[in-house]
PDB file of C-alpha atoms in Angstrom:
ATOM      1  CA  MET A 442       1.856   5.672 -17.359  1.00 76.00           C
ATOM      2  CA  THR A 443       1.219   9.174 -15.972  1.00 75.00           C
ATOM      3  CA  ALA A 444       2.225  12.482 -17.574  1.00 70.00           C
ATOM      4  CA  LEU A 445       3.492  15.242 -15.262  1.00 69.00           C
ATOM      5  CA  GLY A 446       4.332  18.293 -17.367  1.00 63.00           C
ATOM      6  CA  GLU A 447       6.725  17.230 -20.132  1.00 71.00           C
ATOM      7  CA  PHE A 448       7.608  13.987 -18.332  1.00 78.00           C
ATOM      8  CA  CYS A 449       5.883  10.608 -18.163  1.00 86.00           C
ATOM      9  CA  PHE A 450       6.195   8.406 -15.095  1.00 91.00           C
ATOM     10  CA  ASP A 451       5.699   4.667 -15.322  1.00 94.00           C
ATOM     11  CA  VAL A 452       4.998   3.638 -11.717  1.00 96.00           C
ATOM     12  CA  ALA A 453       4.646   0.132 -10.275  1.00 96.00           C
ATOM     13  CA  THR A 454       4.493  -1.287  -6.749  1.00 97.00           C
ATOM     14  CA  GLY A 455       4.968  -4.813  -5.492  1.00 96.00           C
ATOM     15  CA  LEU A 456       5.386  -6.872  -2.347  1.00 95.00           C
ATOM     16  CA  SER A 457       6.734 -10.298  -1.494  1.00 95.00           C
ATOM     17  CA  LEU A 458       6.165 -12.238   1.718  1.00 92.00           C
ATOM     18  CA  GLY A 459       9.654 -13.704   1.617  1.00 93.00           C
ATOM     19  CA  ALA A 460      10.242 -16.336   4.304  1.00 92.00           C
ATOM     20  CA  ARG A 461       8.017 -14.588   6.850  1.00 91.00           C
ATOM     21  CA  GLU A 462       4.662 -15.812   8.098  1.00 88.00           C
ATOM     22  CA  ARG A 463       2.893 -12.479   7.583  1.00 89.00           C
ATOM     23  CA  GLN A 464       3.276  -9.329   5.537  1.00 92.00           C
ATOM     24  CA  GLU A 465       4.395  -6.355   7.647  1.00 94.00           C
ATOM     25  CA  ASP A 466       5.200  -3.991   4.749  1.00 95.00           C
ATOM     26  CA  ALA A 467       2.762  -1.526   3.200  1.00 96.00           C
ATOM     27  CA  VAL A 468       3.171   0.456  -0.027  1.00 97.00           C
ATOM     28  CA  VAL A 469       0.922   2.760  -2.039  1.00 96.00           C
ATOM     29  CA  ALA A 470       1.533   5.090  -5.000  1.00 96.00           C
ATOM     30  CA  ASP A 471      -0.682   7.932  -6.225  1.00 96.00           C
ATOM     31  CA  PHE A 472       0.155   9.326  -9.680  1.00 94.00           C
ATOM     32  CA  PRO A 473      -3.172  10.488 -11.190  1.00 90.00           C
ATOM     33  CA  ARG A 474      -3.147  10.843 -14.959  1.00 84.00           C
ATOM     34  CA  GLY A 475      -2.774  14.508 -15.947  1.00 81.00           C
ATOM     35  CA  ALA A 476      -2.035  15.708 -12.410  1.00 85.00           C
ATOM     36  CA  PRO A 477       1.014  17.974 -11.840  1.00 88.00           C
ATOM     37  CA  MET A 478       2.344  15.812  -9.006  1.00 92.00           C
ATOM     38  CA  GLY A 479       2.481  12.295  -7.623  1.00 95.00           C
ATOM     39  CA  PHE A 480       3.841  10.489  -4.598  1.00 97.00           C
ATOM     40  CA  ALA A 481       4.473   7.083  -3.070  1.00 98.00           C
ATOM     41  CA  VAL A 482       4.558   5.901   0.540  1.00 98.00           C
ATOM     42  CA  LEU A 483       6.357   2.765   1.699  1.00 98.00           C
ATOM     43  CA  SER A 484       6.495   1.564   5.298  1.00 98.00           C
ATOM     44  CA  ASP A 485       8.132  -1.496   6.850  1.00 95.00           C
ATOM     45  CA  GLY A 486       6.681  -2.733  10.155  1.00 94.00           C
ATOM     46  CA  MET A 487       9.313  -3.545  12.739  1.00 85.00           C
ATOM     47  CA  GLY A 488       9.945  -7.273  12.292  1.00 56.00           C
ATOM     48  CA  GLY A 489       9.643  -9.406  15.408  1.00 55.00           C
ATOM     49  CA  HIS A 490       7.724  -6.723  17.279  1.00 59.00           C
ATOM     50  CA  ALA A 491       4.059  -6.648  18.257  1.00 66.00           C
ATOM     51  CA  SER A 492       1.676  -5.433  15.546  1.00 87.00           C
ATOM     52  CA  GLY A 493       4.311  -4.487  12.971  1.00 91.00           C
ATOM     53  CA  ASP A 494       1.733  -4.859  10.221  1.00 93.00           C
ATOM     54  CA  VAL A 495      -0.603  -2.452  12.026  1.00 94.00           C
ATOM     55  CA  ALA A 496       2.236   0.060  12.511  1.00 95.00           C
ATOM     56  CA  SER A 497       3.157   0.080   8.821  1.00 96.00           C
ATOM     57  CA  GLY A 498      -0.542   0.400   7.925  1.00 95.00           C
ATOM     58  CA  ILE A 499      -0.924   3.391  10.233  1.00 96.00           C
ATOM     59  CA  VAL A 500       2.163   5.105   8.786  1.00 97.00           C
ATOM     60  CA  ALA A 501       1.172   4.447   5.160  1.00 97.00           C
ATOM     61  CA  THR A 502      -2.404   5.581   5.807  1.00 96.00           C
ATOM     62  CA  GLU A 503      -1.463   8.777   7.621  1.00 96.00           C
ATOM     63  CA  LEU A 504       1.199   9.855   5.100  1.00 97.00           C
ATOM     64  CA  PHE A 505      -1.069   9.010   2.177  1.00 97.00           C
ATOM     65  CA  SER A 506      -4.003  10.950   3.606  1.00 96.00           C
ATOM     66  CA  GLU A 507      -1.932  14.021   4.512  1.00 96.00           C
ATOM     67  CA  LEU A 508      -0.246  14.176   1.108  1.00 97.00           C
ATOM     68  CA  LYS A 509      -3.487  13.483  -0.751  1.00 96.00           C
ATOM     69  CA  LEU A 510      -5.258  16.332   1.044  1.00 95.00           C
ATOM     70  CA  LEU A 511      -2.421  18.752   0.261  1.00 95.00           C
ATOM     71  CA  SER A 512      -2.180  17.636  -3.375  1.00 95.00           C
ATOM     72  CA  SER A 513      -5.406  19.477  -4.226  1.00 93.00           C
ATOM     73  CA  ALA A 514      -3.242  22.650  -4.268  1.00 95.00           C
ATOM     74  CA  PRO A 515       0.115  21.398  -5.645  1.00 95.00           C
ATOM     75  CA  ALA A 516       1.744  24.803  -6.207  1.00 95.00           C
ATOM     76  CA  GLN A 517       1.135  25.829  -2.611  1.00 96.00           C
ATOM     77  CA  MET A 518       2.130  22.369  -1.409  1.00 97.00           C
ATOM     78  CA  GLU A 519       5.518  22.529  -3.121  1.00 97.00           C
ATOM     79  CA  GLN A 520       6.255  25.900  -1.519  1.00 96.00           C
ATOM     80  CA  VAL A 521       5.986  24.343   1.955  1.00 97.00           C
ATOM     81  CA  ILE A 522       6.977  20.774   1.105  1.00 97.00           C
ATOM     82  CA  GLY A 523       9.617  20.447   3.828  1.00 97.00           C
ATOM     83  CA  ALA A 524       7.296  21.533   6.621  1.00 97.00           C
ATOM     84  CA  ALA A 525       4.430  19.482   5.147  1.00 97.00           C
ATOM     85  CA  LEU A 526       6.485  16.286   5.097  1.00 97.00           C
ATOM     86  CA  GLN A 527       7.838  16.851   8.602  1.00 97.00           C
ATOM     87  CA  GLU A 528       4.321  17.461   9.915  1.00 96.00           C
ATOM     88  CA  ALA A 529       2.976  14.319   8.202  1.00 97.00           C
ATOM     89  CA  VAL A 530       5.711  12.221   9.814  1.00 98.00           C
ATOM     90  CA  THR A 531       5.017  13.730  13.233  1.00 97.00           C
ATOM     91  CA  GLU A 532       1.305  13.012  12.864  1.00 96.00           C
ATOM     92  CA  ALA A 533       1.948   9.394  11.795  1.00 97.00           C
ATOM     93  CA  ASN A 534       4.152   8.917  14.833  1.00 97.00           C
ATOM     94  CA  ARG A 535       1.445  10.408  17.057  1.00 96.00           C
ATOM     95  CA  CYS A 536      -1.090   7.957  15.607  1.00 96.00           C
ATOM     96  CA  ILE A 537       1.154   5.051  16.546  1.00 94.00           C
ATOM     97  CA  ALA A 538       1.394   6.374  20.113  1.00 94.00           C
ATOM     98  CA  LEU A 539      -2.394   6.742  20.175  1.00 95.00           C
ATOM     99  CA  TYR A 540      -2.905   3.169  19.021  1.00 94.00           C
ATOM    100  CA  GLU A 541      -0.411   1.819  21.554  1.00 91.00           C
ATOM    101  CA  GLY A 542      -2.206   3.704  24.314  1.00 92.00           C
ATOM    102  CA  GLN A 543      -5.470   2.024  23.375  1.00 93.00           C
ATOM    103  CA  HIS A 544      -3.989  -1.457  22.773  1.00 90.00           C
ATOM    104  CA  PRO A 545      -1.468  -2.496  25.480  1.00 88.00           C
ATOM    105  CA  SER A 546      -0.660  -5.692  23.551  1.00 86.00           C
ATOM    106  CA  ALA A 547       0.801  -3.539  20.762  1.00 88.00           C
ATOM    107  CA  GLN A 548       3.524  -2.020  22.922  1.00 86.00           C
ATOM    108  CA  GLY A 549       6.806  -2.032  20.995  1.00 87.00           C
ATOM    109  CA  MET A 550       5.243  -1.638  17.561  1.00 92.00           C
ATOM    110  CA  GLY A 551       7.038   0.567  15.062  1.00 94.00           C
ATOM    111  CA  ALA A 552       7.748   1.144  11.390  1.00 96.00           C
ATOM    112  CA  THR A 553      10.155   2.723   8.941  1.00 96.00           C
ATOM    113  CA  LEU A 554       9.097   5.144   6.229  1.00 97.00           C
ATOM    114  CA  VAL A 555      10.232   6.337   2.825  1.00 98.00           C
ATOM    115  CA  ALA A 556       8.047   8.649   0.749  1.00 98.00           C
ATOM    116  CA  PRO A 557       9.217  10.197  -2.561  1.00 98.00           C
ATOM    117  CA  VAL A 558       7.142  13.157  -3.808  1.00 98.00           C
ATOM    118  CA  LEU A 559       7.344  14.500  -7.380  1.00 97.00           C
ATOM    119  CA  PHE A 560       6.218  17.796  -8.855  1.00 95.00           C
ATOM    120  CA  GLU A 561       6.797  17.300 -12.579  1.00 92.00           C
ATOM    121  CA  ASN A 562      10.497  16.261 -12.659  1.00 93.00           C
ATOM    122  CA  ARG A 563      11.328  17.720  -9.214  1.00 96.00           C
ATOM    123  CA  LEU A 564      11.909  15.075  -6.557  1.00 98.00           C
ATOM    124  CA  TYR A 565      11.558  15.510  -2.795  1.00 98.00           C
ATOM    125  CA  TRP A 566      11.387  12.862  -0.083  1.00 98.00           C
ATOM    126  CA  VAL A 567      11.085  12.099   3.605  1.00 98.00           C
ATOM    127  CA  SER A 568      12.365   8.953   5.307  1.00 98.00           C
ATOM    128  CA  VAL A 569      12.855   7.475   8.758  1.00 97.00           C
ATOM    129  CA  GLY A 570      14.707   4.210   9.302  1.00 95.00           C
ATOM    130  CA  ASP A 571      16.642   1.996   6.900  1.00 93.00           C
ATOM    131  CA  SER A 572      14.258   1.665   3.933  1.00 96.00           C
ATOM    132  CA  PRO A 573      16.364   2.819   0.965  1.00 97.00           C
ATOM    133  CA  LEU A 574      15.546   5.308  -1.782  1.00 98.00           C
ATOM    134  CA  TYR A 575      17.724   4.851  -4.878  1.00 98.00           C
ATOM    135  CA  LEU A 576      18.328   6.719  -8.115  1.00 98.00           C
ATOM    136  CA  PHE A 577      19.527   4.727 -11.121  1.00 98.00           C
ATOM    137  CA  ARG A 578      21.050   7.049 -13.713  1.00 98.00           C
ATOM    138  CA  GLN A 579      23.252   6.242 -16.697  1.00 95.00           C
ATOM    139  CA  GLY A 580      24.179   2.810 -15.424  1.00 96.00           C
ATOM    140  CA  LYS A 581      24.985   3.875 -11.858  1.00 97.00           C
ATOM    141  CA  LEU A 582      23.002   3.358  -8.649  1.00 98.00           C
ATOM    142  CA  PHE A 583      22.948   6.092  -6.011  1.00 98.00           C
ATOM    143  CA  ARG A 584      21.488   5.869  -2.485  1.00 97.00           C
ATOM    144  CA  LEU A 585      19.585   9.130  -2.003  1.00 98.00           C
ATOM    145  CA  ASN A 586      18.322   8.999   1.568  1.00 97.00           C
ATOM    146  CA  GLU A 587      20.094   8.479   4.867  1.00 94.00           C
ATOM    147  CA  ASP A 588      20.420   5.003   6.360  1.00 91.00           C
ATOM    148  CA  HIS A 589      19.201   5.231   9.959  1.00 91.00           C
ATOM    149  CA  SER A 590      20.677   1.892  11.024  1.00 85.00           C
ATOM    150  CA  TYR A 591      23.813   0.873  12.840  1.00 81.00           C
ATOM    151  CA  ALA A 592      24.982  -0.750   9.604  1.00 80.00           C
ATOM    152  CA  ALA A 593      25.857   2.657   8.186  1.00 75.00           C
ATOM    153  CA  GLN A 594      27.880   3.534  11.307  1.00 79.00           C
ATOM    154  CA  ILE A 595      29.607   0.139  11.337  1.00 83.00           C
ATOM    155  CA  ASP A 596      30.583   0.547   7.670  1.00 81.00           C
ATOM    156  CA  ARG A 597      32.052   3.966   8.473  1.00 81.00           C
ATOM    157  CA  LEU A 598      34.134   2.394  11.238  1.00 84.00           C
ATOM    158  CA  HIS A 599      35.455  -0.150   8.717  1.00 81.00           C
ATOM    159  CA  ALA A 600      36.202   2.597   6.166  1.00 87.00           C
ATOM    160  CA  GLN A 601      38.218   4.401   8.845  1.00 87.00           C
ATOM    161  CA  GLY A 602      40.192   1.220   9.543  1.00 88.00           C
ATOM    162  CA  ILE A 603      38.836   0.862  13.078  1.00 88.00           C
ATOM    163  CA  ILE A 604      37.239  -2.574  12.571  1.00 86.00           C
ATOM    164  CA  PRO A 605      38.067  -5.274   9.968  1.00 88.00           C
ATOM    165  CA  LEU A 606      35.787  -6.107   7.041  1.00 86.00           C
ATOM    166  CA  GLU A 607      34.642  -9.494   8.353  1.00 83.00           C
ATOM    167  CA  GLU A 608      33.661  -8.004  11.716  1.00 83.00           C
ATOM    168  CA  ALA A 609      31.774  -5.206   9.966  1.00 79.00           C
ATOM    169  CA  ARG A 610      29.858  -7.649   7.744  1.00 79.00           C
ATOM    170  CA  ASN A 611      28.871  -9.929  10.635  1.00 81.00           C
ATOM    171  CA  HIS A 612      28.337  -7.361  13.382  1.00 80.00           C
ATOM    172  CA  PRO A 613      25.296  -8.386  15.492  1.00 76.00           C
ATOM    173  CA  ASP A 614      23.953  -4.819  15.550  1.00 71.00           C
ATOM    174  CA  ARG A 615      23.931  -4.225  11.780  1.00 73.00           C
ATOM    175  CA  SER A 616      20.158  -4.498  11.547  1.00 69.00           C
ATOM    176  CA  ALA A 617      19.412  -2.369  14.618  1.00 80.00           C
ATOM    177  CA  LEU A 618      17.769   0.984  13.873  1.00 86.00           C
ATOM    178  CA  VAL A 619      18.827   4.339  15.277  1.00 86.00           C
ATOM    179  CA  SER A 620      15.581   6.022  14.202  1.00 92.00           C
ATOM    180  CA  VAL A 621      12.076   4.635  13.704  1.00 93.00           C
ATOM    181  CA  LEU A 622       8.442   5.689  14.029  1.00 96.00           C
ATOM    182  CA  ALA A 623       7.398   4.046  17.300  1.00 93.00           C
ATOM    183  CA  GLY A 624       5.307   6.681  19.056  1.00 94.00           C
ATOM    184  CA  GLY A 625       8.168   8.259  21.001  1.00 94.00           C
ATOM    185  CA  GLU A 626      10.798  10.822  20.059  1.00 94.00           C
ATOM    186  CA  ILE A 627      11.999  10.461  16.467  1.00 96.00           C
ATOM    187  CA  ALA A 628      15.785  10.456  16.608  1.00 93.00           C
ATOM    188  CA  LYS A 629      16.359  11.324  12.934  1.00 94.00           C
ATOM    189  CA  ILE A 630      14.233  12.404   9.974  1.00 97.00           C
ATOM    190  CA  ASP A 631      15.755  12.707   6.501  1.00 97.00           C
ATOM    191  CA  CYS A 632      13.685  15.330   4.698  1.00 97.00           C
ATOM    192  CA  ARG A 633      14.733  16.568   1.257  1.00 95.00           C
ATOM    193  CA  ALA A 634      13.102  19.992   0.979  1.00 92.00           C
ATOM    194  CA  GLU A 635      15.183  21.205  -2.002  1.00 94.00           C
ATOM    195  CA  ALA A 636      14.266  19.840  -5.404  1.00 96.00           C
ATOM    196  CA  MET A 637      16.388  17.185  -7.083  1.00 97.00           C
ATOM    197  CA  SER A 638      15.857  17.289 -10.845  1.00 96.00           C
ATOM    198  CA  LEU A 639      15.113  14.019 -12.589  1.00 96.00           C
ATOM    199  CA  ARG A 640      16.060  13.300 -16.214  1.00 94.00           C
ATOM    200  CA  HIS A 641      14.646  11.130 -18.960  1.00 93.00           C
ATOM    201  CA  GLY A 642      15.826   7.574 -18.377  1.00 94.00           C
ATOM    202  CA  ASP A 643      16.132   7.898 -14.586  1.00 97.00           C
ATOM    203  CA  ILE A 644      14.656   5.184 -12.383  1.00 98.00           C
ATOM    204  CA  VAL A 645      13.699   6.008  -8.780  1.00 98.00           C
ATOM    205  CA  LEU A 646      13.407   2.969  -6.528  1.00 98.00           C
ATOM    206  CA  ALA A 647      11.950   2.953  -3.004  1.00 98.00           C
ATOM    207  CA  ALA A 648      12.200  -0.326  -1.093  1.00 98.00           C
ATOM    208  CA  SER A 649      12.064  -1.963   2.296  1.00 96.00           C
ATOM    209  CA  ASP A 650      15.204  -3.540   3.713  1.00 91.00           C
ATOM    210  CA  GLY A 651      14.141  -6.890   2.259  1.00 93.00           C
ATOM    211  CA  LEU A 652      15.925  -5.687  -0.876  1.00 96.00           C
ATOM    212  CA  HIS A 653      19.256  -5.966   0.951  1.00 92.00           C
ATOM    213  CA  SER A 654      19.394  -9.660   0.015  1.00 93.00           C
ATOM    214  CA  LEU A 655      20.829  -8.156  -3.169  1.00 95.00           C
ATOM    215  CA  SER A 656      23.988  -6.065  -3.158  1.00 94.00           C
ATOM    216  CA  ASP A 657      23.820  -2.581  -4.664  1.00 95.00           C
ATOM    217  CA  ASP A 658      25.811  -3.925  -7.625  1.00 97.00           C
ATOM    218  CA  ALA A 659      23.227  -6.675  -8.141  1.00 97.00           C
ATOM    219  CA  VAL A 660      20.351  -4.164  -7.966  1.00 98.00           C
ATOM    220  CA  ALA A 661      22.134  -1.979 -10.526  1.00 98.00           C
ATOM    221  CA  GLU A 662      22.631  -5.006 -12.783  1.00 98.00           C
ATOM    222  CA  VAL A 663      18.896  -5.793 -12.728  1.00 98.00           C
ATOM    223  CA  LEU A 664      17.982  -2.175 -13.468  1.00 98.00           C
ATOM    224  CA  GLN A 665      20.555  -1.987 -16.264  1.00 97.00           C
ATOM    225  CA  GLY A 666      19.096  -5.070 -17.915  1.00 97.00           C
ATOM    226  CA  GLN A 667      15.487  -3.925 -17.477  1.00 97.00           C
ATOM    227  CA  GLN A 668      15.761  -0.194 -18.148  1.00 94.00           C
ATOM    228  CA  GLN A 669      14.013  -0.420 -21.524  1.00 94.00           C
ATOM    229  CA  ASN A 670      11.086  -2.323 -20.004  1.00 95.00           C
ATOM    230  CA  SER A 671       8.007  -1.079 -18.159  1.00 95.00           C
ATOM    231  CA  GLY A 672       7.934  -0.156 -14.491  1.00 95.00           C
ATOM    232  CA  GLY A 673       5.922  -3.300 -13.787  1.00 96.00           C
ATOM    233  CA  GLN A 674       8.492  -5.504 -15.518  1.00 97.00           C
ATOM    234  CA  ILE A 675      11.311  -3.814 -13.597  1.00 97.00           C
ATOM    235  CA  CYS A 676       9.451  -4.392 -10.347  1.00 97.00           C
ATOM    236  CA  ASP A 677       8.858  -8.063 -11.144  1.00 97.00           C
ATOM    237  CA  ALA A 678      12.506  -8.553 -12.166  1.00 97.00           C
ATOM    238  CA  LEU A 679      13.698  -7.203  -8.796  1.00 98.00           C
ATOM    239  CA  LEU A 680      11.254  -9.428  -6.899  1.00 97.00           C
ATOM    240  CA  GLN A 681      12.433 -12.444  -8.894  1.00 97.00           C
ATOM    241  CA  ALA A 682      16.097 -11.585  -8.339  1.00 97.00           C
ATOM    242  CA  VAL A 683      15.558 -11.462  -4.568  1.00 97.00           C
ATOM    243  CA  ALA A 684      13.584 -14.748  -4.644  1.00 96.00           C
ATOM    244  CA  ALA A 685      16.415 -16.377  -6.619  1.00 96.00           C
ATOM    245  CA  GLN A 686      18.769 -15.797  -3.659  1.00 94.00           C
ATOM    246  CA  LYS A 687      16.669 -18.371  -1.720  1.00 94.00           C
ATOM    247  CA  CYS A 688      17.597 -16.728   1.555  1.00 93.00           C
ATOM    248  CA  PRO A 689      16.135 -18.904   4.355  1.00 94.00           C
ATOM    249  CA  GLU A 690      15.433 -15.799   6.450  1.00 90.00           C
ATOM    250  CA  GLN A 691      14.275 -13.518   3.622  1.00 94.00           C
ATOM    251  CA  ASP A 692      12.424 -10.519   5.077  1.00 91.00           C
ATOM    252  CA  ASN A 693       9.239  -9.052   3.610  1.00 93.00           C
ATOM    253  CA  LEU A 694      10.031  -7.003   0.523  1.00 96.00           C
ATOM    254  CA  SER A 695       8.121  -3.991  -0.766  1.00 97.00           C
ATOM    255  CA  LEU A 696       9.022  -1.917  -3.808  1.00 97.00           C
ATOM    256  CA  CYS A 697       7.953   1.169  -5.697  1.00 98.00           C
ATOM    257  CA  VAL A 698       9.540   1.724  -9.111  1.00 98.00           C
ATOM    258  CA  ILE A 699       9.203   5.161 -10.730  1.00 97.00           C
ATOM    259  CA  LYS A 700      10.564   5.207 -14.266  1.00 95.00           C
ATOM    260  CA  VAL A 701      11.013   8.545 -16.032  1.00 92.00           C
ATOM    261  CA  ASP A 702      10.070   8.287 -19.716  1.00 82.00           C
ATOM    262  CA  PRO A 703       9.907  10.941 -22.448  1.00 67.00           C
ATOM    263  CA  MET A 704       6.482  12.154 -23.575  1.00 64.00           C
ATOM    264  CA  GLY A 705       5.081   9.978 -26.340  1.00 52.00           C
ATOM    265  CA  ALA A 706       6.403   6.742 -24.829  1.00 51.00           C
ATOM    266  CA  ASP A 707       4.196   3.668 -24.687  1.00 48.00           C
ATOM    267  CA  GLN A 708       1.179   4.614 -22.620  1.00 44.00           C
ATOM    268  CA  ASN A 709       0.043   1.053 -21.911  1.00 42.00           C
ATOM    269  CA  ALA A 710       0.307   0.246 -18.207  1.00 39.00           C
ATOM    270  CA  SER A 711       0.106  -3.310 -16.964  1.00 36.00           C
ATOM    271  CA  LYS A 712      -3.157  -4.182 -15.217  1.00 34.00           C
ATOM    272  CA  PRO A 713      -3.066  -5.394 -11.597  1.00 31.00           C
ATOM    273  CA  ALA A 714      -3.998  -8.963 -10.767  1.00 29.00           C
ATOM    274  CA  PRO A 715      -7.564  -9.562  -9.529  1.00 28.00           C
ATOM    275  CA  VAL A 716      -8.266  -9.224  -5.805  1.00 25.00           C
ATOM    276  CA  VAL A 717      -8.238 -12.586  -4.048  1.00 25.00           C
ATOM    277  CA  SER A 718      -8.201 -11.575  -0.383  1.00 25.00           C
ATOM    278  CA  LYS A 719      -8.858  -8.578   1.794  1.00 26.00           C
ATOM    279  CA  THR A 720      -7.486  -7.434   5.135  1.00 30.00           C
ATOM    280  CA  ASP A 721      -8.804  -4.384   6.981  1.00 34.00           C
ATOM    281  CA  THR A 722      -6.660  -2.426   9.420  1.00 33.00           C
ATOM    282  CA  PRO A 723      -8.417  -0.952  12.456  1.00 33.00           C
ATOM    283  CA  VAL A 724     -10.400   2.278  12.299  1.00 31.00           C
ATOM    284  CA  LEU A 725      -8.375   4.801  14.276  1.00 34.00           C
ATOM    285  CA  GLU A 726     -10.001   7.430  16.453  1.00 33.00           C
ATOM    286  CA  THR A 727      -8.175  10.101  14.473  1.00 32.00           C
ATOM    287  CA  GLY A 728     -10.537   9.301  11.615  1.00 33.00           C
ATOM    288  CA  GLN A 729      -8.657   7.255   9.026  1.00 33.00           C
ATOM    289  CA  VAL A 730     -10.207   4.145   7.527  1.00 32.00           C
ATOM    290  CA  VAL A 731      -7.899   2.145   5.302  1.00 35.00           C
ATOM    291  CA  HIS A 732      -8.653  -1.040   3.390  1.00 35.00           C
ATOM    292  CA  ILE A 733      -5.636  -2.891   2.040  1.00 34.00           C
ATOM    293  CA  ASP A 734      -6.347  -5.415  -0.711  1.00 34.00           C
ATOM    294  CA  ARG A 735      -3.534  -7.906  -1.131  1.00 33.00           C
ATOM    295  CA  ASN A 736      -3.354  -9.971  -4.311  1.00 34.00           C
ATOM    296  CA  SER A 737      -1.055 -12.942  -4.593  1.00 29.00           C
ATOM    297  CA  HIS A 738       0.220 -14.328  -7.885  1.00 28.00           C
ATOM    298  CA  GLN A 739       3.124 -16.781  -7.931  1.00 30.00           C
ATOM    299  CA  GLY A 740       4.280 -15.584  -4.521  1.00 33.00           C
ATOM    300  CA  VAL A 741       4.185 -11.874  -5.445  1.00 32.00           C
ATOM    301  CA  VAL A 742       1.792  -9.723  -3.450  1.00 32.00           C
ATOM    302  CA  ARG A 743       0.489  -6.440  -4.839  1.00 32.00           C
ATOM    303  CA  THR A 744      -1.239  -3.883  -2.640  1.00 32.00           C
ATOM    304  CA  VAL A 745      -3.928  -1.368  -3.522  1.00 34.00           C
ATOM    305  CA  VAL A 746      -5.053   1.112  -0.871  1.00 34.00           C
ATOM    306  CA  SER A 747      -8.379   2.918  -0.858  1.00 32.00           C
ATOM    307  CA  LEU A 748      -8.815   5.612   1.755  1.00 33.00           C
ATOM    308  CA  THR A 749     -11.664   7.445   3.405  1.00 31.00           C
ATOM    309  CA  ARG A 750     -10.750  10.269   5.726  1.00 33.00           C
ATOM    310  CA  LYS A 751     -12.956  12.118   8.192  1.00 32.00           C
ATOM    311  CA  ALA A 752     -12.327  15.604   9.511  1.00 33.00           C
ATOM    312  CA  ARG A 753     -10.168  15.713  12.621  1.00 36.00           C
ATOM    313  CA  LYS A 754     -11.837  16.828  15.857  1.00 33.00           C
TER     314      LYS A 754
END
């Protein structure tokens, strides 16, 4: 539980391997106790492509390091938040291009991104790709960020009566992305540079597209039933709800739950499981060193990121 101004934020992250052979998602949250701001970064490596896990690690590392450096002066950071987020995304994309140039076998790697940033109760975000950012408020679920996939365009065609429902649901291009961080030109960036005010009782949920095994109504039902519980319990309930679908092709799933509580709420945060394995991503020439510790407990994988950053040349 972290207090930002008159608000408390109960933040939890979680990952699940799903039916995949390796974890290509990365997620990290930074909400220091007593700090005036906090942020989370979630990235989904492009499934089926070379080095998707490396791509998501690069994106998470670069965004985390840029935002962490700026957070030492939060008032100044908020004044330029739009430009700061855009620049961080551009730099992450450049790092992917750099890595591809040095590792020919990684050609075709890429990742999505969603990163909510809070200054007290003021919410901003940046996203690229189809990883959703939701707001649950008073029993209703709202998608906040843009969906940079063909699914959104196909659904619009159905809403306009151009294609039937069954064709829209089963269209072969639904999962194709129209924008992604892959080292080249970024087709679309959704950057919220004007503050959205959060209220007591709100739940902000960032996720990878592995959450789409659940309908929006099903996600809202889980949040409605868990809204009095801790962020960690909400996170676990969502992971369990996805696992209960028993989808034979379940994608990796990563989550960050940010629950807005009034001051004076229970300050006890759940402790993470002990570290049982460790995977290191490469040291990039731009100077980032990231160690990702993945802990598995009953099929749920939690990630903790520690970062060392050198000065850029």
